Amino acid sequence: MNTLRFLVSEITEQGIPCNTDVAVNTIQPPGVEGIPLERVSVSGTIMRVGEDFLFQGHVRGVFVHACDRCLELAEAPFDAVVLWTFKEGLAPTAAGQWGDIESADGADAGDLCYFQGPDIDLGPQVWEEAVLSAPVKYLCRNACRGLCPHCGANLNEQTCDCVKEEAVLSNTGLAGLADLFPDLDRKKSKE
Ligand SMILES: [Zn+2]
Ligand SMILES: [Zn+2]
């Protein structure tokens, strides 16, 4: 039983609470590329407002993906405040006429969704919200030191000799440069 589905006839003006963990595979639309969403839950209230229905609440979840720097698993939790208005009928196709409801002062007053049939399914909205909440980059911690580009050591857990050797090399590099012109001053004074 999908707990994100509500029978329209049962939704009252007082509202029906919705607090549920959602199995990611039940909201992923067929044929759509997956997202590294590990857990997702929905909490809030769906209520009747005149002819329409309103869901107000939170979509929370956790993305788990390899850290962009060190490849350890990184968790990225999100908590999105959502406000969805459901209208019965077909979504108008004219672009720009509908979509996000903008209030007079330009503030986003929530998303407008359309439903047909006897029930309202929050699943597609939950999926959309999760996709929008997916982080652009994954870091296991803000100060992740990443992997050594030379030996692959995880620099969060250990130091490797590459960094030191590099430092030594650059020092000797400068020293070597000076060695190429050991008697520069002397020659100058002779000329
Ligand atoms: Zn990392
Ligand atoms: Zn190294």
XYZ file of N, CA, C and O and ligand atoms in Angstrom:
766
model
N 0.857 -1.203 0.000
C 0.000 0.000 0.000
C 0.886 1.243 0.000
O 1.766 1.400 0.821
N 0.680 2.070 -0.975
C 1.464 3.292 -1.079
C 0.881 4.361 -0.152
O -0.222 4.841 -0.353
N 1.657 4.710 0.881
C 1.146 5.671 1.859
C 1.253 7.112 1.380
O 0.936 8.024 2.105
N 1.730 7.294 0.155
C 1.761 8.648 -0.403
C 0.517 8.928 -1.235
O 0.372 9.992 -1.809
N -0.371 7.943 -1.284
C -1.617 8.126 -2.035
C -2.759 8.421 -1.081
O -2.910 7.759 -0.053
N -3.546 9.413 -1.425
C -4.679 9.790 -0.578
C -5.945 9.814 -1.423
O -5.970 10.415 -2.496
N -6.973 9.155 -0.910
C -8.266 9.203 -1.583
C -8.841 10.602 -1.420
O -8.971 11.113 -0.295
N -9.153 11.215 -2.535
C -9.660 12.589 -2.523
C -10.900 12.700 -1.633
O -11.052 13.662 -0.875
N -11.742 11.681 -1.675
C -12.998 11.735 -0.917
C -12.757 11.722 0.589
O -13.636 12.086 1.369
N -11.553 11.308 0.995
C -11.270 11.228 2.436
C -10.524 12.452 2.964
O -10.314 12.589 4.171
N -10.099 13.320 2.065
C -9.336 14.494 2.509
C -10.302 15.577 2.989
O -11.166 16.022 2.248
N -10.143 15.954 4.245
C -11.040 16.929 4.845
C -10.356 18.299 4.949
O -9.164 18.439 4.668
N -11.128 19.272 5.355
C -10.538 20.600 5.558
C -9.592 20.600 6.752
O -8.681 21.408 6.832
N -9.834 19.716 7.708
C -8.924 19.589 8.853
C -7.589 18.984 8.419
O -6.563 19.228 9.018
N -7.665 18.160 7.397
C -6.441 17.599 6.855
C -6.138 16.214 7.381
O -6.620 15.801 8.442
N -5.332 15.492 6.627
C -4.866 14.156 7.015
C -3.358 14.239 7.193
O -2.660 14.710 6.301
N -2.865 13.798 8.344
C -1.411 13.815 8.525
C -0.739 12.759 7.664
O -1.318 11.709 7.388
N 0.461 13.088 7.252
C 1.260 12.149 6.455
C 2.645 12.122 7.050
O 3.340 13.137 7.057
N 3.026 11.021 7.630
C 4.385 10.856 8.163
C 4.862 9.485 7.759
O 4.457 8.489 8.355
N 5.698 9.443 6.760
C 6.052 8.128 6.262
C 7.455 8.095 5.667
O 7.908 9.073 5.069
N 8.117 6.984 5.884
C 9.357 6.716 5.164
C 8.962 6.170 3.798
O 8.026 5.377 3.695
N 9.687 6.590 2.794
C 9.339 6.201 1.436
C 10.452 5.337 0.859
O 11.629 5.672 0.983
N 10.069 4.238 0.251
C 11.063 3.424 -0.461
C 11.382 4.121 -1.778
O 10.482 4.429 -2.564
N 12.664 4.395 -1.968
C 13.070 5.212 -3.121
C 12.565 4.617 -4.436
O 12.106 5.332 -5.323
N 12.609 3.289 -4.544
C 12.235 2.684 -5.828
C 10.734 2.807 -6.125
O 10.311 2.592 -7.250
N 9.933 3.163 -5.119
C 8.503 3.318 -5.388
C 8.161 4.685 -5.956
O 7.061 4.882 -6.477
N 9.086 5.645 -5.829
C 8.772 6.983 -6.369
C 9.598 7.318 -7.607
O 9.337 8.308 -8.266
N 10.607 6.483 -7.907
C 11.415 6.767 -9.091
C 10.610 6.448 -10.338
O 10.171 5.313 -10.532
N 10.392 7.456 -11.195
C 9.595 7.188 -12.406
C 10.337 6.229 -13.314
O 11.565 6.255 -13.386
N 9.606 5.379 -14.032
C 10.258 4.424 -14.921
C 11.025 5.150 -16.021
O 10.574 6.167 -16.536
N 12.213 4.624 -16.322
C 12.993 5.199 -17.411
C 13.757 6.447 -17.055
O 14.376 7.063 -17.908
N 13.691 6.837 -15.779
C 14.384 8.043 -15.357
C 15.687 7.658 -14.668
O 15.736 6.671 -13.934
N 16.724 8.421 -14.932
C 18.018 8.144 -14.331
C 17.930 8.243 -12.814
O 17.306 9.162 -12.277
N 18.533 7.298 -12.134
C 18.475 7.271 -10.681
C 19.309 8.365 -10.044
O 20.156 8.980 -10.685
N 19.030 8.640 -8.793
C 19.844 9.569 -8.018
C 20.308 8.801 -6.782
O 19.626 7.871 -6.349
N 21.472 9.160 -6.220
C 22.000 8.375 -5.091
C 21.274 8.673 -3.777
O 21.875 9.004 -2.769
N 19.973 8.550 -3.840
C 19.140 8.829 -2.683
C 19.046 7.573 -1.831
O 18.616 6.525 -2.307
N 19.474 7.667 -0.595
C 19.517 6.497 0.270
C 18.214 6.356 1.063
O 17.662 5.277 1.173
N 17.767 7.469 1.634
C 16.543 7.443 2.433
C 15.743 8.686 2.101
O 16.305 9.738 1.829
N 14.433 8.571 2.175
C 13.589 9.756 2.007
C 12.325 9.559 2.834
O 11.816 8.445 2.963
N 11.887 10.626 3.449
C 10.666 10.559 4.232
C 9.859 11.828 3.996
O 10.385 12.867 3.600
N 8.573 11.694 4.227
C 7.651 12.802 4.002
C 6.865 13.021 5.277
O 6.405 12.061 5.911
N 6.754 14.270 5.698
C 5.906 14.566 6.842
C 5.161 15.856 6.576
O 5.703 16.797 6.002
N 3.892 15.869 6.965
C 3.096 17.067 6.736
C 1.624 16.741 6.777
O 1.216 15.711 7.325
N 0.848 17.608 6.166
C -0.601 17.460 6.185
C -1.161 17.760 4.809
O -0.737 18.711 4.156
N -2.077 16.917 4.377
C -2.788 17.205 3.139
C -4.210 17.595 3.514
O -4.858 16.929 4.333
N -4.657 18.720 2.973
C -5.986 19.221 3.373
C -6.750 19.761 2.175
O -6.167 20.109 1.146
N -8.040 19.814 2.352
C -8.921 20.366 1.322
C -9.033 21.865 1.539
O -9.263 22.330 2.668
N -8.842 22.624 0.476
C -9.016 24.080 0.542
C -9.916 24.464 -0.619
O -9.455 24.614 -1.746
N -11.209 24.606 -0.328
C -12.163 24.896 -1.396
C -12.195 23.748 -2.385
O -12.396 22.598 -2.020
N -11.934 24.067 -3.656
C -11.945 23.055 -4.709
C -10.618 22.306 -4.784
O -10.524 21.258 -5.394
N -9.610 22.888 -4.175
C -8.262 22.359 -4.336
C -7.793 21.630 -3.076
O -8.479 21.595 -2.054
N -6.600 21.082 -3.198
C -5.997 20.369 -2.068
C -4.582 20.885 -1.883
O -3.908 21.238 -2.845
N -4.199 20.931 -0.624
C -2.916 21.527 -0.297
C -2.118 20.534 0.533
O -2.635 19.958 1.500
N -0.872 20.329 0.143
C 0.025 19.569 1.021
C 1.111 20.510 1.500
O 1.769 21.191 0.719
N 1.277 20.512 2.813
C 2.253 21.390 3.435
C 3.110 20.526 4.347
O 2.564 19.779 5.168
N 4.409 20.590 4.196
C 5.240 19.759 5.070
C 6.692 19.755 4.654
O 7.201 20.739 4.104
N 7.328 18.643 4.956
C 8.754 18.491 4.688
C 9.016 17.237 3.870
O 8.361 16.223 4.063
N 10.001 17.341 3.002
C 10.602 16.153 2.399
C 12.031 16.122 2.903
O 12.791 17.075 2.712
N 12.358 15.048 3.600
C 13.713 14.924 4.141
C 14.357 13.668 3.581
O 13.662 12.695 3.278
N 15.642 13.701 3.475
C 16.313 12.512 2.976
C 17.812 12.633 3.096
O 18.347 13.635 3.576
N 18.469 11.577 2.664
C 19.926 11.530 2.710
C 20.436 10.959 1.387
O 19.990 9.898 0.947
N 21.334 11.699 0.779
C 22.046 11.189 -0.387
C 23.359 10.574 0.076
O 24.015 11.108 0.971
N 23.708 9.453 -0.496
C 24.987 8.817 -0.167
C 25.728 8.565 -1.468
O 25.189 7.956 -2.405
N 26.941 9.067 -1.533
C 27.713 9.009 -2.777
C 29.189 9.091 -2.410
O 29.542 9.605 -1.354
N 30.038 8.629 -3.296
C 31.480 8.717 -3.045
C 31.904 10.181 -2.977
O 31.491 10.994 -3.797
N 32.724 10.490 -1.970
C 33.268 11.843 -1.826
C 34.043 12.207 -3.095
O 34.801 11.400 -3.615
N 33.833 13.442 -3.571
C 34.502 13.865 -4.804
C 36.015 13.920 -4.645
O 36.744 13.895 -5.626
N 36.484 14.033 -3.424
C 37.930 14.168 -3.225
C 38.603 12.868 -2.804
O 39.671 12.534 -3.287
N 37.961 12.128 -1.857
C 38.689 10.973 -1.313
C 37.997 9.637 -1.609
O 38.523 8.584 -1.267
N 36.824 9.688 -2.241
C 36.093 8.487 -2.657
C 35.468 7.690 -1.509
O 34.789 6.700 -1.752
N 35.694 8.130 -0.253
C 34.964 7.498 0.851
C 33.489 7.893 0.699
O 33.161 8.890 0.055
N 32.599 7.127 1.314
C 31.188 7.463 1.187
C 30.886 8.763 1.932
O 31.303 8.955 3.071
N 30.181 9.646 1.259
C 29.808 10.931 1.840
C 28.291 10.984 1.950
O 27.583 10.598 1.028
N 27.790 11.459 3.077
C 26.351 11.599 3.265
C 25.965 13.062 3.128
O 26.621 13.942 3.672
N 24.910 13.312 2.379
C 24.419 14.680 2.219
C 22.932 14.715 2.548
O 22.097 14.382 1.708
N 22.595 15.065 3.791
C 21.178 15.130 4.149
C 20.522 16.399 3.608
O 21.199 17.401 3.363
N 19.229 16.337 3.388
C 18.489 17.539 3.001
C 17.151 17.565 3.715
O 16.654 16.529 4.170
N 16.626 18.748 3.859
C 15.329 18.953 4.505
C 14.646 20.083 3.750
O 15.006 21.236 3.892
N 13.689 19.729 2.888
C 13.035 20.722 2.052
C 11.635 21.008 2.591
O 10.862 20.086 2.839
N 11.327 22.277 2.771
C 9.975 22.688 3.132
C 9.172 22.777 1.842
O 9.607 23.424 0.891
N 8.051 22.084 1.807
C 7.283 22.048 0.557
C 5.851 22.524 0.768
O 5.279 22.394 1.856
N 5.306 23.082 -0.297
C 3.917 23.531 -0.315
C 3.386 23.231 -1.712
O 3.807 23.838 -2.686
N 2.544 22.232 -1.792
C 2.031 21.809 -3.091
C 0.522 22.008 -3.134
O -0.198 21.601 -2.229
N 0.058 22.622 -4.219
C -1.372 22.756 -4.446
C -1.780 21.778 -5.537
O -1.136 21.728 -6.588
N -2.801 20.977 -5.244
C -3.282 20.011 -6.229
C -4.636 20.450 -6.756
O -5.563 20.712 -5.981
N -4.721 20.539 -8.080
C -5.978 20.872 -8.737
C -6.416 19.665 -9.552
O -5.583 18.977 -10.157
N -7.717 19.469 -9.579
C -8.211 18.357 -10.381
C -8.226 18.778 -11.845
O -8.599 19.905 -12.171
N -7.808 17.859 -12.690
C -7.867 18.128 -14.120
C -6.550 17.885 -14.805
O -5.595 17.406 -14.196
N -6.519 18.222 -16.071
C -5.306 18.049 -16.860
C -4.441 19.295 -16.726
O -4.946 20.404 -16.644
N -3.145 19.078 -16.705
C -2.235 20.218 -16.647
C -2.330 20.996 -17.947
O -2.256 20.410 -19.020
N -2.540 22.308 -17.872
C -2.564 23.112 -19.105
C -1.205 23.034 -19.777
O -0.175 22.974 -19.107
N -1.215 23.023 -21.098
C 0.048 22.863 -21.809
C 0.737 24.195 -22.073
O 1.923 24.239 -22.315
N -0.014 25.279 -22.027
C 0.590 26.581 -22.327
C 1.685 26.893 -21.310
O 1.432 27.030 -20.125
N 2.887 26.969 -21.802
C 4.025 27.236 -20.918
C 3.921 28.654 -20.371
O 3.541 29.578 -21.078
N 4.239 28.784 -19.128
C 4.260 30.108 -18.521
C 2.933 30.501 -17.917
O 2.880 31.333 -17.014
N 1.846 29.890 -18.404
C 0.547 30.276 -17.860
C 0.358 29.702 -16.458
O -0.217 30.338 -15.598
N 0.892 28.486 -16.291
C 0.768 27.853 -15.003
C 2.142 27.547 -14.455
O 3.098 28.232 -14.742
N 2.248 26.509 -13.695
C 3.546 26.182 -13.115
C 3.610 26.708 -11.700
O 2.620 26.629 -10.971
N 4.743 27.245 -11.326
C 4.863 27.776 -9.969
C 3.913 28.944 -9.767
O 3.777 29.808 -10.629
N 3.254 28.951 -8.648
C 2.345 30.058 -8.345
C 3.165 31.197 -7.752
O 3.853 31.023 -6.757
N 3.084 32.312 -8.391
C 3.801 33.462 -7.843
C 2.777 34.371 -7.177
O 1.777 34.722 -7.762
N 3.045 34.729 -5.962
C 2.148 35.674 -5.312
C 2.491 37.080 -5.802
O 3.458 37.287 -6.519
N 1.656 38.051 -5.412
C 1.789 39.397 -5.965
C 3.183 39.970 -5.734
O 3.725 40.670 -6.593
N 3.775 39.660 -4.601
C 5.090 40.244 -4.316
C 6.231 39.418 -4.921
O 7.391 39.679 -4.664
N 5.873 38.437 -5.730
C 6.910 37.689 -6.428
C 7.435 36.501 -5.634
O 8.215 35.726 -6.155
N 7.000 36.336 -4.401
C 7.486 35.215 -3.602
C 6.885 33.912 -4.130
O 5.755 33.888 -4.606
N 7.651 32.866 -4.053
C 7.183 31.574 -4.519
C 6.149 31.032 -3.537
O 6.441 30.816 -2.371
N 4.948 30.860 -4.021
C 3.877 30.403 -3.131
C 3.666 28.903 -3.238
O 2.652 28.381 -2.815
N 4.609 28.205 -3.827
C 4.505 26.758 -3.888
C 4.290 26.245 -5.295
O 4.188 27.021 -6.244
N 4.233 24.936 -5.410
C 4.078 24.308 -6.710
C 2.621 23.944 -6.962
O 1.907 23.543 -6.057
N 2.239 24.071 -8.220
C 0.895 23.714 -8.627
C 0.954 22.385 -9.370
O 1.747 22.221 -10.295
N 0.131 21.441 -8.914
C 0.144 20.109 -9.511
C -1.280 19.755 -9.924
O -2.240 20.296 -9.390
N -1.389 18.843 -10.865
C -2.701 18.409 -11.320
C -2.877 16.925 -11.076
O -1.926 16.163 -11.145
N -4.082 16.554 -10.753
C -4.354 15.132 -10.564
C -5.655 14.791 -11.252
O -6.509 15.654 -11.497
N -5.779 13.513 -11.587
C -7.020 13.006 -12.153
C -7.350 11.713 -11.440
O -6.453 11.029 -10.958
N -8.592 11.400 -11.375
C -8.975 10.149 -10.749
C -9.301 10.339 -9.286
O -9.356 11.458 -8.781
N -9.485 9.211 -8.583
C -9.990 9.273 -7.211
C -8.948 9.598 -6.161
O -9.301 9.851 -5.013
N -7.683 9.580 -6.520
C -6.699 9.838 -5.471
C -5.584 10.788 -5.915
O -5.388 11.052 -7.094
N -4.912 11.298 -4.905
C -3.765 12.182 -5.125
C -2.517 11.425 -4.704
O -2.456 10.870 -3.605
N -1.535 11.391 -5.596
C -0.286 10.699 -5.312
C 0.816 11.734 -5.110
O 1.110 12.524 -6.016
N 1.389 11.739 -3.919
C 2.468 12.690 -3.639
C 3.798 12.235 -4.225
O 4.761 12.999 -4.280
N 3.856 10.980 -4.660
C 5.113 10.386 -5.106
C 5.890 11.219 -6.128
O 7.069 11.503 -5.929
N 5.245 11.630 -7.231
C 5.987 12.398 -8.241
C 6.558 13.703 -7.681
O 7.652 14.111 -8.062
N 5.824 14.332 -6.787
C 6.316 15.581 -6.191
C 7.496 15.324 -5.264
O 8.441 16.098 -5.206
N 7.398 14.211 -4.523
C 8.498 13.858 -3.613
C 9.754 13.587 -4.435
O 10.849 14.048 -4.099
N 9.578 12.868 -5.526
C 10.723 12.568 -6.393
C 11.341 13.864 -6.937
O 12.550 14.063 -6.906
N 10.483 14.746 -7.427
C 10.971 15.999 -8.005
C 11.733 16.811 -6.952
O 12.789 17.389 -7.235
N 11.198 16.826 -5.748
C 11.844 17.583 -4.681
C 13.216 16.996 -4.350
O 14.183 17.720 -4.118
N 13.279 15.670 -4.349
C 14.554 15.008 -4.058
C 15.577 15.323 -5.147
O 16.740 15.623 -4.858
N 15.127 15.283 -6.405
C 16.045 15.574 -7.514
C 16.588 16.998 -7.381
O 17.781 17.251 -7.562
N 15.702 17.926 -7.029
C 16.128 19.323 -6.878
C 17.075 19.491 -5.696
O 17.867 20.421 -5.662
N 16.972 18.598 -4.713
C 17.789 18.717 -3.505
C 19.126 18.003 -3.623
O 19.949 18.091 -2.719
N 19.322 17.282 -4.712
C 20.573 16.525 -4.865
C 21.755 17.487 -4.923
O 21.714 18.464 -5.666
N 22.777 17.246 -4.118
C 23.914 18.168 -4.106
C 24.703 18.109 -5.418
O 24.726 17.076 -6.092
N 25.332 19.220 -5.753
C 26.144 19.270 -6.966
C 27.455 18.526 -6.733
O 27.995 17.882 -7.616
N 27.983 18.651 -5.510
C 29.201 17.911 -5.197
C 29.074 17.249 -3.838
O 28.305 17.701 -2.981
N 29.798 16.173 -3.695
C 29.744 15.406 -2.451
C 31.084 15.512 -1.747
O 32.131 15.287 -2.345
N 31.031 15.884 -0.488
C 32.245 15.922 0.321
C 31.956 15.179 1.619
O 30.914 15.372 2.237
N 32.878 14.315 2.039
C 32.666 13.556 3.270
C 32.754 14.498 4.474
O 32.166 14.240 5.514
N 33.509 15.582 4.325
C 33.598 16.624 5.339
C 34.085 17.870 4.623
O 34.708 17.767 3.551
N 33.827 19.036 5.194
C 34.200 20.269 4.505
C 35.691 20.330 4.240
O 36.132 20.811 3.207
N 36.459 19.847 5.194
C 37.912 19.989 5.095
C 38.553 18.704 4.584
O 39.684 18.396 4.934
N 37.840 17.955 3.770
C 38.417 16.710 3.252
C 39.718 17.006 2.514
O 39.780 17.879 1.657
N 40.769 16.251 2.866
C 42.081 16.502 2.268
C 42.291 15.704 0.987
O 43.288 15.889 0.304
N 41.352 14.797 0.708
C 41.418 14.078 -0.557
C 42.494 13.010 -0.608
O 43.059 12.618 0.410
N 42.754 12.565 -1.800
C 43.756 11.521 -2.011
C 45.042 12.148 -2.533
O 45.014 13.114 -3.276
N 46.154 11.543 -2.141
C 47.433 11.979 -2.700
C 47.427 11.644 -4.189
O 47.140 10.510 -4.564
N 47.710 12.629 -5.059
C 47.684 12.355 -6.501
C 48.806 11.421 -6.944
O 48.767 10.898 -8.052
N 49.775 11.212 -6.075
C 50.913 10.368 -6.466
C 50.724 8.922 -6.028
O 50.835 8.006 -6.829
N 50.416 8.708 -4.735
C 50.353 7.328 -4.243
C 48.930 6.892 -3.910
O 48.700 5.727 -3.617
N 47.974 7.811 -3.959
C 46.591 7.439 -3.708
C 46.231 7.309 -2.244
O 45.117 6.895 -1.920
N 47.151 7.655 -1.339
C 46.852 7.563 0.088
C 45.731 8.533 0.443
O 45.648 9.632 -0.112
N 44.839 8.092 1.329
C 43.779 8.976 1.816
C 44.390 9.916 2.856
O 44.733 9.495 3.954
N 44.522 11.166 2.503
C 45.247 12.112 3.350
C 44.446 12.527 4.580
O 44.949 13.240 5.440
N 43.163 12.090 4.664
C 42.415 12.308 5.907
C 42.904 11.353 6.989
O 42.760 11.611 8.172
N 43.413 10.215 6.553
C 43.763 9.157 7.491
C 45.258 9.012 7.695
O 45.707 8.476 8.681
N 46.038 9.439 6.739
C 47.476 9.242 6.851
C 48.194 10.331 6.071
O 47.602 11.003 5.237
N 49.438 10.507 6.384
C 50.270 11.353 5.544
C 51.156 10.411 4.754
O 51.455 9.307 5.199
N 51.531 10.827 3.586
C 52.416 9.981 2.795
C 53.710 10.745 2.576
O 53.806 11.924 2.866
N 54.684 10.075 2.032
C 55.991 10.706 1.845
C 56.037 11.579 0.603
O 56.925 12.394 0.453
N 55.036 11.393 -0.286
C 55.054 12.147 -1.542
C 55.087 13.647 -1.293
O 55.825 14.375 -1.947
N 54.275 14.103 -0.341
C 54.177 15.543 -0.094
C 55.517 16.080 0.368
O 55.995 17.095 -0.135
N 56.144 15.322 1.279
C 57.449 15.760 1.782
C 58.479 15.763 0.653
O 59.222 16.705 0.460
N 58.465 14.672 -0.140
C 59.432 14.585 -1.232
C 59.261 15.732 -2.200
O 60.215 16.314 -2.689
N 57.982 16.072 -2.454
C 57.696 17.176 -3.362
C 58.304 18.467 -2.820
O 58.905 19.243 -3.544
N 58.117 18.653 -1.511
C 58.650 19.856 -0.882
C 60.172 19.883 -0.994
O 60.766 20.907 -1.330
N 60.775 18.731 -0.738
C 62.240 18.650 -0.825
C 62.690 18.951 -2.247
O 63.621 19.718 -2.493
N 61.961 18.355 -3.216
C 62.320 18.555 -4.613
C 62.281 20.031 -4.994
O 63.180 20.535 -5.653
N 61.217 20.706 -4.552
C 61.107 22.100 -4.953
C 62.199 22.929 -4.280
O 62.703 23.878 -4.867
N 62.579 22.529 -3.081
C 63.679 23.243 -2.422
C 64.982 23.045 -3.179
O 65.687 24.005 -3.486
N 65.270 21.771 -3.509
C 66.508 21.506 -4.237
C 66.426 22.118 -5.620
O 67.433 22.499 -6.194
N 65.177 22.213 -6.144
C 65.015 22.836 -7.450
C 65.506 24.273 -7.435
O 66.251 24.696 -8.318
N 65.118 25.003 -6.406
C 65.561 26.389 -6.287
C 67.068 26.451 -6.064
O 67.763 27.275 -6.662
N 67.527 25.520 -5.212
C 68.967 25.488 -4.938
C 69.727 25.169 -6.217
O 70.765 25.755 -6.515
N 69.154 24.225 -7.004
C 69.803 23.847 -8.245
C 69.890 25.014 -9.219
O 70.880 25.172 -9.933
N 68.845 25.827 -9.218
C 68.832 26.992 -10.098
C 70.000 27.923 -9.754
O 70.709 28.421 -10.633
N 70.192 28.123 -8.454
C 71.287 28.988 -8.007
C 72.635 28.366 -8.389
O 73.585 29.078 -8.731
N 72.670 26.995 -8.354
C 73.926 26.323 -8.674
C 74.348 26.540 -10.125
O 75.528 26.471 -10.461
N 73.351 26.767 -10.998
C 73.680 26.964 -12.400
C 74.482 28.250 -12.612
O 75.217 28.396 -13.580
N 74.297 29.175 -11.703
C 75.011 30.450 -11.842
C 75.812 30.741 -10.576
O 75.548 31.714 -9.888
N 76.760 29.892 -10.281
C 77.465 30.047 -9.009
C 78.353 31.280 -8.996
O 78.538 31.915 -7.967
N 78.844 31.617 -10.160
C 79.810 32.717 -10.179
C 79.312 33.905 -10.993
O 80.060 34.570 -11.673
N 77.975 34.051 -10.959
C 77.357 35.126 -11.736
C 77.911 36.479 -11.301
O 78.327 37.306 -12.125
N 77.951 36.667 -10.009
C 78.408 37.959 -9.491
C 79.884 38.187 -9.824
O 80.295 39.292 -10.159
N 80.653 37.082 -9.717
C 82.087 37.186 -9.947
C 82.392 37.607 -11.382
O 83.199 38.503 -11.647
N 81.658 36.923 -12.349
C 81.851 37.242 -13.762
C 81.527 38.709 -14.029
O 82.250 39.400 -14.741
N 80.438 39.116 -13.425
C 79.995 40.501 -13.648
C 81.057 41.480 -13.216
O 81.388 42.451 -13.901
N 81.657 41.184 -12.073
C 82.636 42.119 -11.542
C 83.898 42.147 -12.401
O 84.601 43.145 -12.486
N 84.144 40.978 -13.096
C 85.330 40.926 -13.944
C 85.174 41.768 -15.217
O 86.118 42.346 -15.710
N 83.911 41.773 -15.743
C 83.713 42.432 -17.040
C 83.835 43.939 -16.993
O 83.819 44.566 -16.022
Zn 36.436 13.003 1.367
Zn 51.415 10.111 -1.627
